[in-house]
XYZ file of C-alpha atoms in Angstrom:
753
model
C 108.569 113.637 23.080
C 106.050 110.927 24.003
C 106.735 108.665 27.026
C 104.911 105.531 28.277
C 104.430 104.161 31.827
C 104.906 100.385 32.288
C 103.828 98.489 35.499
C 105.028 94.900 35.926
C 104.114 92.556 38.858
C 106.133 89.392 39.595
C 104.950 86.697 42.034
C 107.311 85.779 44.865
C 107.200 83.206 47.690
C 104.100 81.660 49.202
C 103.660 80.990 52.958
C 101.011 80.547 55.626
C 99.975 83.316 57.996
C 101.502 82.719 61.485
C 98.257 83.165 63.422
C 95.268 83.357 61.046
C 93.726 80.976 58.516
C 95.295 82.721 55.555
C 97.940 82.479 52.843
C 100.574 85.164 52.368
C 101.638 85.917 48.765
C 104.850 87.891 48.412
C 105.275 89.835 45.149
C 107.428 92.478 43.501
C 106.189 95.531 41.561
C 108.475 97.079 38.933
C 107.487 100.498 37.537
C 109.314 101.664 34.380
C 109.165 104.762 32.189
C 109.930 104.153 28.498
C 111.128 106.880 26.204
C 110.608 107.430 22.488
C 111.418 104.301 20.589
C 110.775 102.046 23.644
C 114.042 102.851 25.392
C 114.158 102.475 29.202
C 114.434 105.890 30.882
C 113.569 105.385 34.603
C 112.573 102.438 36.831
C 111.688 101.577 40.459
C 111.063 98.289 42.316
C 108.953 97.712 45.430
C 108.124 94.578 47.402
C 104.664 93.833 48.798
C 102.469 91.047 50.107
C 98.859 90.023 49.757
C 96.930 88.098 52.401
C 94.345 85.610 51.169
C 92.044 84.652 54.053
C 90.340 81.277 53.923
C 87.970 81.519 56.892
C 85.774 78.762 55.505
C 88.604 76.238 55.839
C 87.562 73.401 58.162
C 88.468 69.719 58.682
C 85.782 68.722 56.158
C 86.810 71.200 53.437
C 87.883 69.837 50.038
C 91.423 71.214 49.967
C 91.930 70.480 46.224
C 88.832 72.399 45.169
C 89.675 75.306 47.495
C 93.218 75.474 46.095
C 91.894 75.757 42.516
C 89.532 78.539 43.563
C 92.370 80.467 45.222
C 94.574 80.207 42.105
C 91.727 81.292 39.833
C 90.825 84.360 41.881
C 94.358 85.516 42.757
C 96.165 86.646 39.593
C 99.454 86.824 41.526
C 99.613 83.031 41.820
C 100.423 81.261 38.548
C 98.638 77.923 37.793
C 101.976 76.127 38.113
C 101.882 76.889 41.882
C 98.645 74.915 42.425
C 100.382 71.930 44.190
C 102.137 74.315 46.576
C 98.890 76.154 47.383
C 97.201 72.822 48.050
C 100.028 71.764 50.384
C 99.868 75.027 52.374
C 96.077 74.787 52.715
C 96.442 71.219 53.942
C 98.915 72.458 56.561
C 96.499 75.168 57.675
C 93.698 72.626 57.885
C 95.685 70.434 60.287
C 97.448 73.180 62.270
C 96.366 73.148 65.886
C 95.405 76.268 67.816
C 97.913 77.854 70.159
C 98.272 76.160 73.553
C 97.000 78.202 76.454
C 99.892 79.812 78.266
C 99.932 79.349 82.004
C 100.559 82.185 84.431
C 104.051 82.720 85.749
C 105.222 83.975 89.098
C 107.625 86.394 87.444
C 107.400 88.471 84.273
C 110.791 89.806 83.250
C 111.049 91.922 80.163
C 110.929 90.237 76.759
C 114.006 88.064 76.373
C 116.081 89.026 73.355
C 119.103 86.716 73.397
C 120.069 87.440 69.822
C 120.315 91.219 70.112
C 122.797 92.425 67.524
C 122.251 89.403 65.257
C 121.061 90.612 61.865
C 118.839 88.280 59.827
C 118.032 89.221 56.253
C 115.171 86.783 55.885
C 111.942 85.883 57.626
C 111.673 82.314 58.892
C 109.046 79.978 57.451
C 107.666 76.900 59.160
C 107.836 75.027 55.870
C 111.605 75.531 55.614
C 112.640 74.118 58.989
C 114.566 71.286 57.350
C 116.709 73.852 55.513
C 117.522 75.557 58.828
C 118.421 72.221 60.413
C 121.003 71.612 57.685
C 122.803 74.770 58.836
C 123.276 73.159 62.262
C 125.756 70.711 60.722
C 128.129 73.444 59.528
C 130.348 75.997 61.314
C 129.502 78.137 64.337
C 128.294 81.161 62.279
C 125.948 78.930 60.254
C 124.735 77.190 63.424
C 123.932 80.567 64.957
C 121.997 81.597 61.842
C 120.098 78.323 61.601
C 119.160 78.250 65.298
C 118.137 81.926 65.183
C 115.735 81.222 62.311
C 114.220 78.310 64.248
C 113.925 80.599 67.298
C 111.884 83.036 65.211
C 109.402 80.230 64.685
C 109.518 78.948 68.293
C 108.620 82.368 69.705
C 105.236 82.009 68.017
C 103.231 79.494 70.111
C 101.323 78.404 67.000
C 104.471 76.782 65.661
C 105.441 74.798 68.760
C 103.202 71.834 67.966
C 104.719 71.538 64.492
C 108.270 71.830 65.833
C 107.479 69.275 68.517
C 106.902 66.615 65.859
C 110.125 67.494 64.047
C 112.427 65.195 65.997
C 115.293 65.836 63.605
C 115.249 69.555 64.377
C 114.994 69.174 68.150
C 117.594 66.413 68.210
C 120.012 68.519 66.176
C 119.492 71.543 68.438
C 120.098 69.463 71.573
C 123.241 67.926 70.042
C 124.670 71.323 69.048
C 123.965 72.713 72.510
C 125.614 69.738 74.184
C 128.717 69.885 71.984
C 129.228 73.580 71.251
C 127.799 75.624 74.155
C 131.262 76.469 75.485
C 132.398 77.741 72.081
C 129.731 80.431 71.637
C 127.667 82.189 74.289
C 125.405 83.510 71.547
C 124.729 80.048 70.133
C 124.032 78.606 73.593
C 121.676 81.470 74.408
C 119.646 81.040 71.207
C 119.234 77.265 71.536
C 118.331 77.429 75.227
C 115.815 80.148 74.325
C 114.193 77.757 71.826
C 113.706 75.147 74.553
C 112.617 77.889 76.943
C 109.713 78.564 74.571
C 108.663 74.922 75.023
C 109.158 75.088 78.805
C 106.617 77.923 79.042
C 103.873 75.299 78.612
C 103.517 72.419 81.035
C 102.451 69.993 78.323
C 105.802 70.452 76.566
C 107.999 69.840 79.634
C 108.391 66.215 78.582
C 110.313 67.076 75.412
C 112.619 69.442 77.343
C 113.336 66.702 79.866
C 113.780 64.105 77.129
C 116.740 65.983 75.680
C 118.133 66.674 79.219
C 118.125 70.425 78.625
C 117.609 71.137 82.316
C 120.813 69.335 83.293
C 122.656 71.146 80.499
C 121.380 74.487 81.786
C 122.638 73.671 85.273
C 126.080 72.964 83.794
C 125.957 76.168 81.756
C 125.085 78.308 84.785
C 127.767 76.726 86.959
C 130.410 77.135 84.242
C 129.495 80.761 83.536
C 129.676 81.695 87.209
C 133.171 80.215 87.409
C 134.152 82.170 84.276
C 132.866 85.326 85.913
C 135.061 84.686 88.947
C 138.076 84.383 86.656
C 137.174 87.635 84.860
C 136.819 89.491 88.143
C 140.163 88.205 89.382
C 141.924 89.270 86.163
C 140.286 92.682 86.334
C 141.333 93.057 89.968
C 144.943 92.302 89.085
C 144.902 94.864 86.273
C 143.378 97.498 88.560
C 146.053 96.806 91.151
C 148.934 97.072 88.687
C 147.685 100.018 86.626
C 149.428 103.349 87.410
C 147.739 106.739 87.369
C 148.671 107.325 83.734
C 150.248 105.477 80.857
C 149.718 102.474 78.679
C 148.847 100.147 81.546
C 146.032 102.497 82.487
C 144.698 102.359 78.933
C 144.980 98.574 78.964
C 142.992 98.523 82.178
C 140.215 100.649 80.665
C 140.166 98.431 77.581
C 139.924 95.339 79.811
C 137.030 96.928 81.698
C 135.104 97.613 78.470
C 135.730 94.046 77.338
C 134.523 92.728 80.705
C 131.330 94.777 80.478
C 130.618 93.423 77.001
C 131.206 89.841 78.081
C 129.106 90.408 81.197
C 126.117 91.649 79.195
C 126.138 88.538 76.984
C 126.694 86.233 79.935
C 123.807 87.685 81.893
C 121.548 87.166 78.888
C 122.566 83.500 78.851
C 122.064 83.188 82.612
C 118.639 84.791 82.382
C 117.253 82.461 79.750
C 118.850 79.394 81.393
C 117.470 80.183 84.845
C 114.054 81.055 83.468
C 113.900 77.656 81.760
C 114.887 75.967 85.035
C 112.233 77.950 86.912
C 109.589 76.688 84.499
C 110.740 73.095 84.891
C 110.745 73.446 88.689
C 106.942 73.344 88.616
C 107.457 69.609 89.054
C 108.724 69.051 92.619
C 110.618 65.941 91.523
C 112.554 68.022 89.010
C 113.091 70.673 91.668
C 114.588 68.038 93.973
C 117.067 67.054 91.241
C 118.062 70.704 90.918
C 118.519 70.942 94.687
C 120.848 67.935 94.591
C 122.933 69.824 92.009
C 123.181 72.910 94.273
C 120.677 75.176 92.537
C 120.402 77.292 95.703
C 124.138 77.949 95.830
C 124.195 78.978 92.163
C 121.213 81.311 92.520
C 122.576 82.993 95.633
C 125.856 83.629 93.844
C 123.967 85.475 91.088
C 122.531 87.842 93.730
C 125.834 89.736 93.582
C 124.991 90.941 90.045
C 123.553 94.372 89.237
C 121.229 93.506 86.331
C 117.791 94.152 87.845
C 115.865 91.904 85.443
C 118.222 89.021 86.213
C 117.832 89.716 89.936
C 114.025 89.705 89.635
C 114.222 86.242 88.105
C 116.724 84.907 90.677
C 114.811 86.242 93.699
C 111.572 84.794 92.283
C 113.253 81.416 91.901
C 114.628 81.547 95.458
C 111.218 82.548 96.805
C 109.664 79.510 95.150
C 112.372 77.228 96.549
C 112.212 78.710 100.051
C 108.873 77.092 100.910
C 110.684 73.771 101.390
C 112.676 73.219 104.581
C 115.691 71.666 102.848
C 116.037 74.595 100.455
C 115.634 77.087 103.306
C 118.434 75.328 105.179
C 120.626 75.493 102.075
C 119.988 79.247 101.883
C 120.996 79.635 105.516
C 124.391 78.081 104.755
C 125.345 80.377 101.857
C 124.800 83.887 103.279
C 121.552 84.517 101.426
C 120.305 87.156 103.872
C 123.534 89.158 103.614
C 123.210 89.326 99.833
C 119.507 90.199 99.956
C 120.112 93.009 102.446
C 121.705 95.211 99.783
C 118.502 95.045 97.732
C 116.454 96.658 100.526
C 115.526 99.269 99.590
C 115.904 99.579 95.810
C 114.281 101.625 93.048
C 112.947 98.599 91.162
C 109.489 98.085 92.665
C 109.048 94.454 91.589
C 112.526 93.503 92.796
C 111.947 95.137 96.191
C 108.592 93.412 96.682
C 109.942 89.999 95.690
C 112.969 90.439 97.965
C 110.735 91.282 100.917
C 108.540 88.249 100.255
C 111.590 86.008 100.134
C 112.811 87.506 103.425
C 109.354 86.867 104.890
C 109.624 83.179 104.002
C 113.094 83.017 105.536
C 112.045 84.907 108.680
C 110.192 81.852 109.991
C 113.662 80.523 110.899
C 114.992 81.979 114.173
C 118.607 81.815 113.019
C 117.836 83.709 109.825
C 115.854 86.285 111.807
C 118.961 86.857 113.887
C 120.980 87.257 110.695
C 118.506 89.859 109.408
C 119.036 91.930 112.533
C 122.800 91.429 112.337
C 123.050 92.763 108.763
C 121.030 95.881 109.616
C 117.655 95.061 108.100
C 115.662 96.205 111.150
C 115.913 99.989 110.474
C 115.489 99.400 106.721
C 112.270 97.465 107.270
C 111.066 100.144 109.682
C 111.553 102.787 106.983
C 109.349 100.739 104.631
C 106.371 101.079 106.989
C 105.757 104.381 105.226
C 105.661 102.668 101.798
C 102.044 101.794 101.034
C 102.995 99.080 98.524
C 105.372 97.224 100.840
C 104.044 98.098 104.304
C 102.190 94.854 104.933
C 104.999 92.463 104.019
C 107.554 94.620 105.900
C 105.321 94.564 108.980
C 105.036 90.775 108.808
C 108.811 90.428 108.808
C 109.056 92.858 111.720
C 106.418 90.818 113.544
C 108.550 87.680 113.189
C 111.590 89.561 114.482
C 109.560 90.896 117.424
C 108.734 87.335 118.517
C 112.344 86.843 119.593
C 113.035 88.410 122.996
C 116.666 89.028 122.027
C 115.575 91.654 119.516
C 112.594 93.346 121.154
C 114.861 95.913 122.780
C 116.472 96.837 119.453
C 113.229 98.389 118.210
C 113.906 101.241 120.653
C 116.715 102.448 118.396
C 114.461 102.725 115.333
C 111.464 104.825 114.410
C 109.227 101.745 114.514
C 107.210 102.341 117.708
C 106.171 105.943 116.904
C 105.056 104.792 113.439
C 103.086 101.874 114.874
C 101.379 104.111 117.421
C 100.450 106.555 114.659
C 98.917 103.704 112.664
C 96.946 102.568 115.710
C 95.491 106.026 116.277
C 94.640 106.421 112.584
C 92.457 103.310 112.711
C 89.733 105.266 114.504
C 86.814 102.932 115.095
C 87.844 100.538 112.321
C 89.226 97.120 113.170
C 93.002 97.131 113.632
C 94.977 95.042 111.157
C 96.114 91.717 112.590
C 99.768 92.341 111.724
C 99.744 95.787 113.348
C 98.225 94.786 116.690
C 100.287 91.570 116.813
C 103.612 93.354 116.558
C 102.436 95.931 119.119
C 101.541 93.153 121.575
C 104.999 91.612 121.172
C 106.888 94.884 121.532
C 104.920 95.877 124.629
C 106.471 92.891 126.421
C 109.770 94.822 126.549
C 110.134 97.401 129.349
C 111.845 100.131 127.314
C 109.396 99.687 124.445
C 106.517 99.979 126.912
C 107.925 103.285 128.168
C 108.076 104.609 124.593
C 104.505 103.494 123.946
C 103.300 105.351 127.057
C 105.103 108.598 126.224
C 102.781 111.586 125.956
C 99.194 110.398 126.004
C 100.031 106.977 124.580
C 98.533 104.882 127.375
C 95.522 107.177 127.703
C 94.694 106.859 123.994
C 95.150 103.074 124.058
C 92.994 102.639 127.140
C 90.278 104.930 125.778
C 89.995 102.993 122.529
C 90.234 99.572 124.190
C 87.454 100.329 126.688
C 85.238 101.941 124.069
C 85.608 99.191 121.455
C 86.090 96.351 123.998
C 89.080 95.370 121.861
C 90.577 92.228 123.437
C 93.827 92.369 121.457
C 94.423 96.011 122.308
C 93.777 95.212 125.988
C 96.282 92.359 125.666
C 98.842 94.955 124.562
C 97.923 97.108 127.582
C 98.234 94.044 129.796
C 101.784 93.513 128.533
C 102.625 97.132 129.361
C 101.242 96.715 132.876
C 103.619 93.886 133.778
C 106.709 96.135 133.900
C 107.908 97.667 137.158
C 108.872 101.300 137.113
C 107.206 104.520 136.000
C 104.785 102.874 133.537
C 103.023 100.858 136.256
C 102.185 104.015 138.213
C 100.329 105.372 135.159
C 97.695 102.673 135.612
C 96.404 104.072 138.912
C 94.001 106.311 136.984
C 92.449 103.282 135.266
C 92.001 100.834 138.156
C 88.321 101.723 138.473
C 87.704 101.462 134.708
C 89.280 98.022 134.611
C 87.515 96.785 137.746
C 84.172 97.854 136.268
C 84.711 95.420 133.393
C 85.052 92.388 135.728
C 81.485 91.168 135.406
C 79.855 87.859 134.607
C 77.913 89.534 131.792
C 81.063 90.345 129.819
C 82.808 88.022 127.384
C 85.372 85.793 129.117
C 88.161 86.782 126.723
C 87.613 90.467 127.485
C 87.393 89.883 131.259
C 90.580 87.780 131.090
C 92.603 90.673 129.666
C 91.142 93.278 132.028
C 91.641 91.021 135.059
C 95.180 90.153 133.954
C 95.996 93.866 133.707
C 94.640 94.522 137.195
C 96.517 91.547 138.626
C 99.789 93.029 137.350
C 99.303 96.254 139.331
C 101.471 95.505 142.367
C 101.466 99.196 143.311
C 102.303 100.197 146.931
C 99.559 101.930 148.931
C 96.817 101.004 146.442
C 93.624 100.469 148.485
C 92.517 97.132 147.092
C 89.886 96.688 149.806
C 88.078 99.764 148.533
C 88.323 98.542 144.934
C 86.933 95.093 145.770
C 84.059 96.547 147.794
C 83.105 99.324 145.373
C 82.911 96.995 142.382
C 81.703 93.960 144.367
C 84.490 91.768 143.021
C 84.790 89.247 145.887
C 81.702 87.186 144.896
C 82.916 87.105 141.271
C 86.411 85.987 142.292
C 85.079 83.314 144.628
C 82.622 81.935 142.049
C 85.360 81.710 139.438
C 87.559 79.604 141.754
C 85.207 76.665 141.341
C 86.752 74.065 139.007
C 84.974 74.153 135.646
C 83.314 77.531 136.293
C 85.300 79.080 133.429
C 88.241 78.432 131.148
C 91.448 77.555 133.007
C 93.165 80.745 131.810
C 90.534 82.907 133.477
C 90.544 80.850 136.702
C 94.332 81.183 136.866
C 94.085 84.965 136.486
C 91.584 85.011 139.352
C 94.147 83.208 141.556
C 96.870 85.668 140.512
C 94.526 88.580 141.237
C 93.869 87.212 144.734
C 97.620 86.943 145.291
C 98.065 90.575 144.254
C 95.306 92.039 146.457
C 96.347 89.843 149.429
C 99.373 92.073 149.923
C 96.918 94.490 151.577
C 96.186 93.498 155.232
C 92.541 94.532 155.234
C 91.937 93.014 151.835
C 93.502 89.684 152.866
C 91.271 89.582 155.978
C 88.175 90.289 153.907
C 89.022 87.494 151.501
C 89.678 85.044 154.355
C 86.277 85.798 155.906
C 84.552 85.234 152.559
C 85.734 81.609 152.420
C 88.309 82.083 149.660
C 90.934 79.850 151.312
C 88.857 76.620 151.301
C 87.948 77.385 147.701
C 91.646 77.680 146.871
C 92.375 74.350 148.560
C 89.584 72.713 146.561
C 91.039 74.201 143.380
C 94.507 72.973 144.426
C 93.137 69.433 144.665
C 91.534 69.711 141.239
C 94.590 71.247 139.524
C 97.369 69.448 141.410
C 98.971 68.265 138.139
C 99.201 71.818 136.776
C 102.415 73.376 138.115
C 101.361 76.936 137.360
C 98.079 76.627 139.263
C 99.887 75.015 142.209
C 102.602 77.682 142.271
C 100.170 80.610 142.182
C 97.860 79.115 144.847
C 100.832 78.481 147.147
C 101.886 82.076 146.584
C 98.458 83.227 147.810
C 99.041 81.199 150.996
C 102.475 82.779 151.261
C 100.963 86.277 151.093
C 98.254 85.493 153.643
C 100.520 84.100 156.364
C 101.994 87.581 156.836
C 98.745 88.934 158.264
C 97.623 87.891 161.756
C 93.968 87.364 160.833
C 94.647 85.315 157.731
C 97.629 83.519 159.280
C 95.429 82.069 162.014
C 92.847 80.980 159.466
C 95.496 79.313 157.322
C 97.147 77.504 160.268
C 94.212 76.616 162.505
C 91.129 76.374 160.299
C 92.453 74.770 157.098
C 94.654 71.928 155.943
C 96.831 74.305 153.907
C 99.991 73.555 155.943
C 99.539 69.826 155.288
C 99.272 70.474 151.556
C 102.362 72.676 151.720
C 104.306 69.901 153.482
C 103.323 67.497 150.679
C 104.561 70.025 148.119
C 107.784 70.776 149.995
C 109.690 68.239 147.888
C 107.880 68.846 144.572
C 109.884 68.239 141.417
C 109.266 71.856 140.356
C 112.013 73.995 141.888
C 109.909 77.161 141.948
C 107.077 75.444 143.841
C 109.635 74.183 146.372
C 110.994 77.690 146.909
C 107.598 79.247 147.582
C 106.612 76.307 149.846
C 109.826 76.560 151.866
C 109.329 80.267 152.499
C 105.688 79.790 153.464
C 106.413 76.823 155.756
C 109.286 78.670 157.440
C 106.867 81.441 158.450
C 104.265 78.914 159.664
C 106.910 77.077 161.720
C 107.990 80.339 163.355
C 104.476 81.138 164.558
C 103.128 77.659 165.373
C 105.254 75.191 167.351
C 103.071 72.185 166.532
C 103.325 72.704 162.805
C 106.976 73.659 163.257
C 107.694 70.221 164.718
C 105.847 68.480 161.888
C 107.705 70.513 159.287
C 111.058 69.820 160.938
C 110.258 66.126 161.190
C 109.300 65.945 157.505
C 112.515 67.684 156.489
C 114.551 65.272 158.586
C 112.695 62.269 157.159
C 113.227 63.451 153.587
C 116.923 64.166 154.048
C 117.388 60.880 155.916
C 115.882 58.981 153.003
C 118.213 60.806 150.652
C 121.178 59.886 152.827
C 120.152 56.192 152.926
C 119.802 56.125 149.148
C 123.236 57.706 148.814
C 124.810 55.098 151.109
C 123.187 52.200 149.271
C 124.488 53.479 145.944
C 128.098 53.340 147.113
C 130.232 50.348 146.335
C 130.469 47.788 149.177
C 134.211 48.240 149.540
C 133.992 52.026 149.984
C 134.917 53.106 153.529
C 132.313 54.610 155.827
C 134.648 57.432 156.840
C 134.487 58.735 153.301
C 130.897 59.755 153.959
C 131.375 61.580 157.259
C 134.048 62.418 159.796
C 132.504 60.917 162.947
C 129.414 59.039 163.932
C 128.222 61.720 166.349
C 127.805 64.499 163.750
C 125.691 62.996 160.901
C 123.226 65.787 161.099
C 125.697 68.009 159.268
C 124.754 66.089 156.141
C 121.228 67.383 156.309
C 121.460 70.970 157.488
C 123.767 73.686 156.377
C 124.497 77.075 157.943
C 121.742 78.261 160.237
C 121.221 74.821 161.859
C 122.266 74.126 165.447
C 121.809 71.458 168.130
C 119.889 72.032 171.296
C 121.158 70.687 174.630
C 118.899 67.656 174.366
C 120.443 66.708 171.037
C 117.487 67.675 168.861
C 118.121 69.566 165.687
C 116.327 72.832 164.966
C 116.813 75.204 162.098
C 117.144 78.867 162.906
C 114.382 80.605 160.937
C 114.439 84.323 161.679
C 116.142 86.627 164.160
C 114.004 89.209 165.899
C 110.412 89.973 165.158
C 108.922 89.138 161.781
C 107.264 91.839 159.731
C 105.656 91.785 156.269
C 108.112 94.225 154.780
C 111.191 92.578 156.282
C 110.417 89.151 154.901
C 109.174 90.449 151.575
C 112.408 92.236 150.846
C 115.032 90.047 152.442
C 114.256 86.372 152.257
C 111.250 85.785 150.040
C 110.423 85.755 146.377
C 108.200 88.240 144.636
C 105.085 87.111 142.833
C 105.793 84.113 140.581
C 105.775 84.799 136.871
C 103.021 83.230 134.809
C 103.230 81.532 131.449
C 101.636 84.677 130.043
C 104.412 87.010 129.038
C 107.077 84.522 130.126
C 110.454 85.302 128.606
C 113.143 82.612 128.395
C 115.901 85.127 129.110
C 114.346 85.983 132.487
C 113.965 83.827 135.585
C 110.379 82.678 136.146
C 110.661 84.036 139.694
C 112.411 87.057 141.127
C 115.777 86.216 142.613
C 116.210 85.748 146.320
C 118.205 88.537 147.891
């Protein structure tokens, strides 16, 4: 039997290409097999499309002529479609190119708020009005209409066209405002449409015009409250459900329902918060969000487990945290506690963003304390081995190490061994600023310093510092040297190396650190006279005492160094013969307004009055006692203490100065007493001030004061002979602390015994 094949093509819809200058012709091909006599035996249908590119289309092109040419050459388009072709070409001619998308601080995965929504048709920009009509019907139709518009909005080429369709945008905003509580899916789709606009700064105006940002804030707040209700209901079911039975099955069913609701809710939260993040580019808009408690809402979302949602929330918080007000808001809502659970985590982007947020927050001392309290210190220490997060973790640790309350806690982590390993691995390369900075801070703690010196730690540090003349590394060594105990004795081997660096030819900053380290070495039985002679340091020290000869920091270290070496009898005598004392008095005159200079110079005098040779020079050949009497009543308590101890020794050994000192004390206390009397009310009785007129001196002198037979008052200074060691350990202060390495939790001076 004979059979014939029949092929029939039918034209379908016409549309424009979404990105190119082209028309898309949809058609249908029907293939049929006809039997003998023309009867239909077998048939098949297949849809297809043909793209007609019109690259020559420009603003000056004759659209009518081009439309005729397209119809003539494309047999799929019947002549009756000529007006439609002309209209589509006109649209292509006036369609603007896609706006340039700006970079974002966060890139979560592609948002798909309408997952599970099946659409049987492809949206067309020319049919927007049809989709808008669906927004005036029921919820299912509104979802379908908004989803079709979303298809168009996700293509940036269509945003300009949609922007001018006020009816569509107005209808979408109205539906969102009225129906967002009725359907999470509908709210998600419409907010996603406006999110597409918010991705471009030039379209923020239209989003603000329809108050979508405020609506999103309301949506987020409402959904978080709903979540609290769900969790409470689930908790009650878990509490009441037995091990087996129907209640147990109900509980499992409730859990599955909760998980389904949670997935949809988190999709809505993600698109809402992402839109708000885009709008927050404008600080004025961000301030409005802050006034509506955006920080509190974001921090509450940190309890969720969806990593993509957390990436977005942490990014938003990081952006907000650069402003003081937002940082303070975060401090009030337990932000650090919630972030702590995210360190560490498997999601690399989330971990890095969390650390950067913590870094911003770590500038606040209270939040640093909270980080230590919630156990972040060992977690951050563990991240020092993570190449991707090492630097930001080290910066947070550096901020924590600034606070003296927490320096000692590093002992209980693996931080110091890791830092030392990093230092040694640097070789001759420059040490990273973060690494050496945290080492300098930690070395200011005694127990940390002992850990640093374990093994050959100090030897390796000193070797590198001296070889590279690394000022920061020597500053770390200087911090180690300030601690009493076993670590200070380790420096005996390096006294000569350090002294050799005290030269005028060296850089002042380097000399400052080396000299400061030497000045800290208050080691018994160290022969300072030999050190000063061998390295010819006396001329250098004397020259640097001249006001203006160097930076004040270096001059101060010279004074402290002189105070340290003056503990040695022979060394003190050598310095006195060299003319150091007059130079110190001249410096005292020049720096009399600087309390630290005054205190350290007076301490040098205090050290020198113990030795016979220097004591005579101080008392007989200089005006130092007169200066000390002037400073006896200084407003600085520490200066007064050192002066009192020094003057007491001078008074014991020189009767003339002893009388002057006693007279000045009496005069000062007498003035105080007169001022006290004058401040009393006129009607107050005199007996209230003292018991009898013959014993007023009790007002001025406490225990240790007695009257002689002639009625004169004299204060008992010392019993028995006076020796350097007796006074040093029983009634005098140690060396005053300097501003360098000063810690608020320690007294600036050692306590009197």
